[in-house]
XYZ file of C-alpha atoms in Angstrom:
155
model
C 8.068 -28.075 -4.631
C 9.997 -26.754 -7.901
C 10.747 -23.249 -8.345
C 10.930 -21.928 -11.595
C 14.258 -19.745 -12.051
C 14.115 -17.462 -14.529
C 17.260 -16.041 -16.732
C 16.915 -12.853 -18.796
C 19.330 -10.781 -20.834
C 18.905 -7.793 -18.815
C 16.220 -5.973 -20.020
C 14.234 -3.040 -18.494
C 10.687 -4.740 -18.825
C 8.920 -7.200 -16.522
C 9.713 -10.916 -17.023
C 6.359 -11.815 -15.337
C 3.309 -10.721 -13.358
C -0.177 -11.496 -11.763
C -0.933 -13.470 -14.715
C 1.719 -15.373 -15.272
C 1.912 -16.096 -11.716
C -1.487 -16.921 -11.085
C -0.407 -20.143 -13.913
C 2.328 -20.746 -11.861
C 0.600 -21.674 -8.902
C -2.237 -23.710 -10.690
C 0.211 -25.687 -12.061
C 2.028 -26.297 -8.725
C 5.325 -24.176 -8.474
C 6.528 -23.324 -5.383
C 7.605 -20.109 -6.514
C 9.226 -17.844 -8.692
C 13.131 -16.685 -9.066
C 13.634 -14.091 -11.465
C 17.283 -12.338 -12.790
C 15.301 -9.772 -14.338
C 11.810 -7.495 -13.289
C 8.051 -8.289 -12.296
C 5.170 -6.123 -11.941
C 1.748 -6.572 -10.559
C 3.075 -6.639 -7.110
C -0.273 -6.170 -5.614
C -2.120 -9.016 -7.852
C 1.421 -11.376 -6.998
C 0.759 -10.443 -3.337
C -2.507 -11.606 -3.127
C -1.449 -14.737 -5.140
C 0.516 -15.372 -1.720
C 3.169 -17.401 -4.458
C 6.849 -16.649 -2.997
C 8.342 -14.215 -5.916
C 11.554 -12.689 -5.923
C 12.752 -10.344 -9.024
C 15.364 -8.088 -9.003
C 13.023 -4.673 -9.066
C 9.578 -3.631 -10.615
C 8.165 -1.881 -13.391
C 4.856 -1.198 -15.011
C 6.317 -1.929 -18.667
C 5.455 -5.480 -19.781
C 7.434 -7.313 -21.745
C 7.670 -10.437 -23.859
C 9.336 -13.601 -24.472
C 12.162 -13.219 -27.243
C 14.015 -16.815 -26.964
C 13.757 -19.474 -25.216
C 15.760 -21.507 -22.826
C 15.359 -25.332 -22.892
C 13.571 -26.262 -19.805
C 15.515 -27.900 -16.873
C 18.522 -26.785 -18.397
C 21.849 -25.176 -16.243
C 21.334 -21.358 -16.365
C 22.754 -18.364 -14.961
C 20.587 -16.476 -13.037
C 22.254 -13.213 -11.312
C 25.511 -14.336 -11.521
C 24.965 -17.768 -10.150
C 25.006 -21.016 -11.668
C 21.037 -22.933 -11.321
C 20.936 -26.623 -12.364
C 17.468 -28.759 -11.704
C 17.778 -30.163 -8.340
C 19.434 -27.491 -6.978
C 17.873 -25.987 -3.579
C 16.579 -22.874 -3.910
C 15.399 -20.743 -0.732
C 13.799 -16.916 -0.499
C 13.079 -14.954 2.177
C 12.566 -11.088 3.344
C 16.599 -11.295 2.755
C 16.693 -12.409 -0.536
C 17.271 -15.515 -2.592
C 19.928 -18.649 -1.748
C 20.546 -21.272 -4.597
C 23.087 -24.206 -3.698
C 23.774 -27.811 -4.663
C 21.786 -30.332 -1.829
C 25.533 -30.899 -0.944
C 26.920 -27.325 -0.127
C 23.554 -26.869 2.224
C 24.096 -30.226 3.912
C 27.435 -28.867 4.663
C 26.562 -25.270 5.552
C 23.367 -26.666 7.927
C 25.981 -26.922 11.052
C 27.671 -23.582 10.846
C 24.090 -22.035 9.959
C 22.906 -22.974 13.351
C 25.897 -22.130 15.281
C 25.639 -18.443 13.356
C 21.680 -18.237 14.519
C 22.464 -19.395 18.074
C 25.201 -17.247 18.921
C 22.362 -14.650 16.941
C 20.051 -15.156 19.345
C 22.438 -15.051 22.482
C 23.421 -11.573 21.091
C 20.327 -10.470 21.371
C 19.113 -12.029 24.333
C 21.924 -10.113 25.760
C 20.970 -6.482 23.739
C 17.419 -7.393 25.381
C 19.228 -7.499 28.561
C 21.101 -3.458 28.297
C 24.504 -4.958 27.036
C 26.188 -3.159 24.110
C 26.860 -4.764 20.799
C 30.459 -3.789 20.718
C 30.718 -5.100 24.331
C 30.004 -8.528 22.868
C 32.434 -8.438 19.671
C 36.222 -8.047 19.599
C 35.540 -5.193 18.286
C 38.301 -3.279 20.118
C 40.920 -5.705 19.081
C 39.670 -5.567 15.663
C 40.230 -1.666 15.430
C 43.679 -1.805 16.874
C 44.302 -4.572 14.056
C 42.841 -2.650 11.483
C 44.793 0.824 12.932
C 48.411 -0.935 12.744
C 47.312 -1.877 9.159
C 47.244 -5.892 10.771
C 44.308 -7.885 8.503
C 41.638 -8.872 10.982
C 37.810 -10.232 11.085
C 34.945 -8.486 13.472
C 34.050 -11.506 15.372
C 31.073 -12.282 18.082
C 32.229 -13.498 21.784
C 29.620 -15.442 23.012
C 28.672 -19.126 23.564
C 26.090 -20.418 21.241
Protein backbone atom coordinates (compact mmCIF):
# COMPACT_ATOMS: atom_id res chain seq x y z
CA UNK A 1 0.00 0.00 0.00
CA UNK A 2 1.32 3.79 -0.18
CA UNK A 3 3.18 5.26 2.54
CA UNK A 4 2.96 8.72 3.11
CA UNK A 5 6.61 10.32 3.55
CA UNK A 6 6.67 13.24 5.24
CA UNK A 7 9.39 16.27 4.80
CA UNK A 8 9.72 18.99 7.45
CA UNK A 9 12.09 21.90 7.93
CA UNK A 10 13.39 20.68 11.09
CA UNK A 11 11.37 21.81 13.67
CA UNK A 12 11.13 20.77 17.37
CA UNK A 13 7.26 20.00 17.32
CA UNK A 14 5.39 16.86 16.27
CA UNK A 15 4.56 16.51 12.54
CA UNK A 16 1.71 14.07 13.45
CA UNK A 17 -0.05 11.93 16.05
CA UNK A 18 -2.99 9.59 17.11
CA UNK A 19 -5.21 11.74 15.20
CA UNK A 20 -3.73 12.25 12.29
CA UNK A 21 -2.86 8.72 12.14
CA UNK A 22 -6.01 7.30 12.96
CA UNK A 23 -7.04 9.34 9.17
CA UNK A 24 -4.29 7.73 7.80
CA UNK A 25 -5.36 4.37 8.20
CA UNK A 26 -9.13 5.02 7.31
CA UNK A 27 -8.08 6.25 4.28
CA UNK A 28 -5.79 3.26 3.50
CA UNK A 29 -2.00 4.16 4.02
CA UNK A 30 0.22 1.67 4.76
CA UNK A 31 2.08 3.77 6.98
CA UNK A 32 3.78 6.72 7.94
CA UNK A 33 7.57 8.08 7.24
CA UNK A 34 8.34 11.12 8.94
CA UNK A 35 11.87 13.49 8.72
CA UNK A 36 10.67 15.27 11.60
CA UNK A 37 8.72 14.24 15.29
CA UNK A 38 5.36 12.41 16.36
CA UNK A 39 3.72 12.12 19.57
CA UNK A 40 0.90 10.07 20.86
CA UNK A 41 2.98 7.02 20.79
CA UNK A 42 0.60 5.12 22.89
CA UNK A 43 -2.72 6.17 20.78
CA UNK A 44 -0.24 5.39 17.31
CA UNK A 45 0.52 2.04 19.02
CA UNK A 46 -2.75 0.95 19.41
CA UNK A 47 -3.54 2.23 15.85
CA UNK A 48 -1.11 -0.82 15.00
CA UNK A 49 -0.27 1.73 11.62
CA UNK A 50 3.67 1.20 10.95
CA UNK A 51 5.12 4.87 12.00
CA UNK A 52 8.53 5.85 11.98
CA UNK A 53 9.64 9.62 13.05
CA UNK A 54 12.81 10.66 13.94
CA UNK A 55 12.00 11.18 17.97
CA UNK A 56 8.92 12.30 20.12
CA UNK A 57 7.58 15.13 21.83
CA UNK A 58 4.46 16.25 23.59
CA UNK A 59 4.49 19.79 21.72
CA UNK A 60 2.08 19.77 18.75
CA UNK A 61 2.61 21.52 15.96
CA UNK A 62 1.07 22.75 12.73
CA UNK A 63 1.19 22.81 9.11
CA UNK A 64 3.08 26.05 7.79
CA UNK A 65 3.44 25.19 3.84
CA UNK A 66 2.69 22.79 1.87
CA UNK A 67 4.34 20.35 -0.40
CA UNK A 68 2.53 19.35 -3.64
CA UNK A 69 1.43 15.86 -3.20
CA UNK A 70 3.34 13.00 -5.02
CA UNK A 71 6.00 15.28 -5.56
CA UNK A 72 10.14 14.25 -5.20
CA UNK A 73 11.09 15.27 -1.61
CA UNK A 74 13.86 14.97 0.67
CA UNK A 75 13.17 13.25 3.59
CA UNK A 76 16.35 12.76 6.06
CA UNK A 77 18.75 13.25 3.63
CA UNK A 78 17.35 10.96 1.04
CA UNK A 79 15.75 11.57 -2.11
CA UNK A 80 11.61 10.02 -2.06
CA UNK A 81 9.84 10.03 -5.47
CA UNK A 82 6.15 8.23 -5.78
CA UNK A 83 6.80 4.73 -6.61
CA UNK A 84 9.65 4.43 -4.73
CA UNK A 85 9.76 1.31 -2.17
CA UNK A 86 9.69 2.20 1.10
CA UNK A 87 10.31 -0.47 4.01
CA UNK A 88 10.40 0.01 8.14
CA UNK A 89 11.23 -2.14 10.62
CA UNK A 90 12.55 -2.34 14.47
CA UNK A 91 15.88 -1.11 12.47
CA UNK A 92 14.65 1.74 10.90
CA UNK A 93 13.44 2.99 7.56
CA UNK A 94 14.84 1.85 3.77
CA UNK A 95 13.62 3.99 0.71
CA UNK A 96 15.01 2.83 -2.84
CA UNK A 97 14.00 2.93 -6.49
CA UNK A 98 12.06 -0.77 -7.42
CA UNK A 99 15.40 -1.08 -9.39
CA UNK A 100 18.20 -0.68 -6.67
CA UNK A 101 16.03 -3.40 -4.44
CA UNK A 102 15.70 -5.77 -7.39
CA UNK A 103 19.38 -5.53 -7.49
CA UNK A 104 20.20 -5.60 -3.77
CA UNK A 105 17.49 -8.79 -3.26
CA UNK A 106 20.56 -11.35 -4.10
CA UNK A 107 23.26 -9.98 -1.89
CA UNK A 108 20.43 -9.38 0.88
CA UNK A 109 19.95 -13.06 1.10
CA UNK A 110 23.44 -14.13 0.88
CA UNK A 111 24.08 -11.39 3.96
CA UNK A 112 20.96 -13.15 6.03
CA UNK A 113 22.19 -16.69 5.24
CA UNK A 114 25.65 -16.44 6.11
CA UNK A 115 23.58 -14.40 9.32
CA UNK A 116 21.99 -17.23 10.25
CA UNK A 117 25.00 -19.74 9.83
CA UNK A 118 26.80 -17.34 12.27
CA UNK A 119 24.55 -17.88 14.62
CA UNK A 120 23.69 -21.31 14.24
CA UNK A 121 27.29 -21.66 14.97
CA UNK A 122 27.27 -18.97 18.28
CA UNK A 123 24.23 -21.41 19.25
CA UNK A 124 26.65 -24.13 18.90
CA UNK A 125 29.76 -22.49 21.65
CA UNK A 126 31.87 -21.07 18.65
CA UNK A 127 33.24 -17.52 19.06
CA UNK A 128 32.33 -14.68 16.81
CA UNK A 129 35.87 -13.70 16.12
CA UNK A 130 36.58 -17.42 15.43
CA UNK A 131 34.26 -17.05 12.45
CA UNK A 132 35.58 -13.56 10.97
CA UNK A 133 39.06 -12.70 9.69
CA UNK A 134 39.18 -10.84 12.30
CA UNK A 135 42.84 -11.58 13.12
CA UNK A 136 43.96 -10.76 9.67
CA UNK A 137 41.98 -7.70 9.78
CA UNK A 138 43.88 -6.37 12.97
CA UNK A 139 47.28 -7.15 11.60
CA UNK A 140 46.02 -5.08 8.42
CA UNK A 141 44.75 -2.41 10.33
CA UNK A 142 48.18 -2.53 12.82
CA UNK A 143 50.67 -2.15 9.68
CA UNK A 144 48.37 0.81 8.73
CA UNK A 145 47.24 -1.78 5.45
CA UNK A 146 43.27 -0.68 4.57
CA UNK A 147 41.21 -3.77 5.24
CA UNK A 148 37.33 -4.91 5.68
CA UNK A 149 36.10 -7.23 8.85
CA UNK A 150 34.69 -9.98 6.85
CA UNK A 151 32.49 -13.29 7.88
CA UNK A 152 34.06 -16.91 6.90
CA UNK A 153 31.36 -19.05 6.49
CA UNK A 154 29.28 -20.70 3.71
CA UNK A 155 25.87 -19.30 3.29
Amino acid sequence: GDVLVIATSSGSRAVFGELFATEARLRGLAGIVADGFCRDVRGLRRIGLPVFARGTTPRSGTTISRAPLGATINCGGVEVSPGDIVFGDDDGVLIATRERVAAALETAELIRRSERTILAAQARGAALHGLTNHAQHVAALDRGEASALAFRVDG
